[in-house]
Structure formats: C-alpha cells, structure tokens
Amino acid sequence: MWWHQHNLCFSHPIEEDYSSGDLEKKVSVAGSSTGRGSPAVTLVQLPSGQTVHVQGVIQTPQPSVIQSPQIQTVQVATIAETDESADSEGVIDSHKRREILSRRPSYRKILNELSSDVPGVPKIEEEKSEEEGSPPNIAAMAVPTGIYQTSTGQYIAIAQGGTIQISNPGSDGVQGLQALTMTNSGAPPPGATIVQYAAQSADGTQQFFVPGSQVVVQDEETELAPSHMAAATGDMPTYQIRAPTTALPQGVVMAASPGSLHSPQQLAEEATRKRELRLMKNREAAKECRRRKKEYVKCLESRVAVLEVQNKKLIEELETLKDICSPKTD
DNA sequence: CAGATGTTTCGTCATGGTGT
DNA sequence: ACACCATGACGAAACATCTG
C-alpha cells in the first residue's frame, strides 16, 4: 500500500507506516503545497531521524523519487473510498484490499530504471553474486563449481576438489565461513555416507539440494522444524550429505520420478514433498525479496539526499540569477 | 520488576507477471 | 495452460522499550 500513498505525499500530510512492520522502517512525509506556481515544501524524515526538506522549485517532468513507474491514481482513490466505508464493508475488506493492491514492478526493475536515469543510483544486479547476496569470502578462497543456499540462509559452495564451504550471510567477513572436504569426492560407493559436518553455527535445521547426486544436508537433532523454532543454541548441529540410495531420514526431501508413484500413500508423499519444496523455495524467495526491498529503500533514501543537495544548489542559483536580473534600484 | 506496548524478523499464503 | 517467481499481506514469535 505504501507506494500508493507516496503518490499523494506532495499534497497531503501523511504519516506513513509500512504495513505490519514488513519494512521495519518509517519514513514520514509531511507535505504542504501552496498551490500552482508556488514551491511545494515536503519534509521527508528518514529512518535515521534525519529530516530532509524537498522543495520543488522547478517543476520538471522528472518523476518523483518515490513514484513507481506505474502509479495508479484510481487505486489511491479506491483506497480512500474503502477507508471511508470501512465500517459497512468490513467483511470484504480483506478481499477488496488484495484486489486493490495490484502488482507493481519489482524493486530490481524500478531501481534499474531509476539508475538508467540517474547516474548516482546504483543498479541491482541480476545475479546476486555481484553483491552482498553472495559472500565475497567464498569466491576469495576457491573457484566453486556450485553455490547453494540452505533453508536457513547459509551459502554452501562446492569447489573443485570436493571442498564444501559454508558461510553465514549474516556475518561479515570470513568469520562465517566454514570449510570441509569430501573424503571421497571421486567416486562414492553407493549408499555410503559421504561426509559428516559439524558446525559452530547456532542455526538449527539445515537442508539443501545438490543437483545431480547428493541430495540432503540434514540436521539430525532438529529434523525439519522451522529454523526459528530450533533451539540448537550452543550445540554443534551435525549435517550429513547422503547418496540418494541411502534410506533417507524422516523429513528429507528428495526428488522422485512421478511415473513411479502408484499408491495413495505415495501420492500423498509426493504432494507433501512438493509442498515442502515449494515452501522452502518461497521462504528463500521471501528472504531475497526483503533484502532487495531494504536495498531499494536505501537507494531511495540516498536519492532523496542527492536531490536535496541538487535542490539547494538550484535555489541558490535562482537567487543569484534573481539578484543579477533585478539589481537594487536605490 | 512485571506487564503493556511497540518494533523487528520470519514463514506462509495469495496472486499477478512471465517464460515455455 | 502451466509452472515458477516476485512480492504484498498477514500472523506469530522474539526482542526492545516504556510505564506503573
């Protein structure tokens, strides 16, 4: 909803709260427009507490910083209408809101569009390996043949020579990185456990997929409980990468050919497996989305700061020109 | 210090957009 | 048409701050 409100922010004072704390920050926008031709002064309070005065001296065709390319004025009007009649339409409120809140372009798209207009705005790369999404410590140590992310956000890089590197994106630098070597990286005997890994991480359940051969990294102690519920603090969770032929422990997600499913039980298991996989992917996607969103907000804030400086300069320039054009006549 | 209140973080669901 | 992805919305839990 917040981007719709931004559409109004230059004509109405708005105390804006990103809904349900999803954005974890507040940007207060108080605006006052004195009408046509008069400069509109807008106060933008950044989450850091800094107050930015954005004064529109010159009405340029340039879109507002906080406008998405697809501003939908109709939707804003609809929201206002919904708010007014909220008491009578309480039941359909949720559904209506969902309908009202149509999709906006992704942050990556918006930012890239912004950055193509303004040189100061950094681009969000298509591949996160260029930025903080992929910890630099992985690339610094070896040339990985594959990088995977676990369900708890850790990155696992499998390097040539069988070295597995695990890094925690939450920690900066090399501290979060742990490495281990597969002892039988050449040709593992069928059914044999390839490697056991004990990490100092306080994280709980681990699970990731390695396309092709080994399938699972499983925390034996915490099964598949959600990571935030796992109380493994201080313990040394163990992980195993198993060959697909081994009997998998409970909760292990593993691909199966759909054609081999017959019994209802197998179908149910398949459905469960698909659901688990979907949830896991969506979990990771949500994390990534939030990370992008934060980056997006940061970029917007920095752009506001840049525009503020620009604006100041223009005002000064205007004053100078005024002085030149209309010198005092006394 | 305990309870209230606010904030942050995370997982999940719903849904639109997009590629095949 | 379908699968998959991106993201807003929502609720729950953890954490922080305030208040009596």
CSV table of N, CA and C in Angstrom, one decimal, chain A residues 262-269:
chain,number,residue,atom,x,y,z
A,262,HIS,N,2.3,-44.8,-7.4
A,262,HIS,CA,1.1,-45.6,-7.6
A,262,HIS,C,0.1,-45.4,-6.4
A,263,SER,N,0.5,-45.9,-5.3
A,263,SER,CA,-0.4,-45.9,-4.2
A,263,SER,C,-0.8,-44.5,-3.7
A,264,PRO,N,-1.9,-44.4,-3.0
A,264,PRO,CA,-2.3,-43.1,-2.5
A,264,PRO,C,-1.3,-42.6,-1.5
A,265,GLN,N,-0.6,-43.5,-0.8
A,265,GLN,CA,0.4,-43.1,0.2
A,265,GLN,C,1.5,-42.4,-0.6
A,266,GLN,N,1.9,-43.0,-1.7
A,266,GLN,CA,3.0,-42.4,-2.4
A,266,GLN,C,2.6,-41.1,-3.0
A,267,LEU,N,1.3,-41.0,-3.4
A,267,LEU,CA,0.9,-39.7,-4.0
A,267,LEU,C,0.9,-38.7,-2.9
A,268,ALA,N,0.4,-39.1,-1.7
A,268,ALA,CA,0.4,-38.1,-0.6
A,268,ALA,C,1.9,-37.7,-0.2
A,269,GLU,N,2.8,-38.7,-0.3
A,269,GLU,CA,4.1,-38.3,0.0
A,269,GLU,C,4.7,-37.4,-1.1
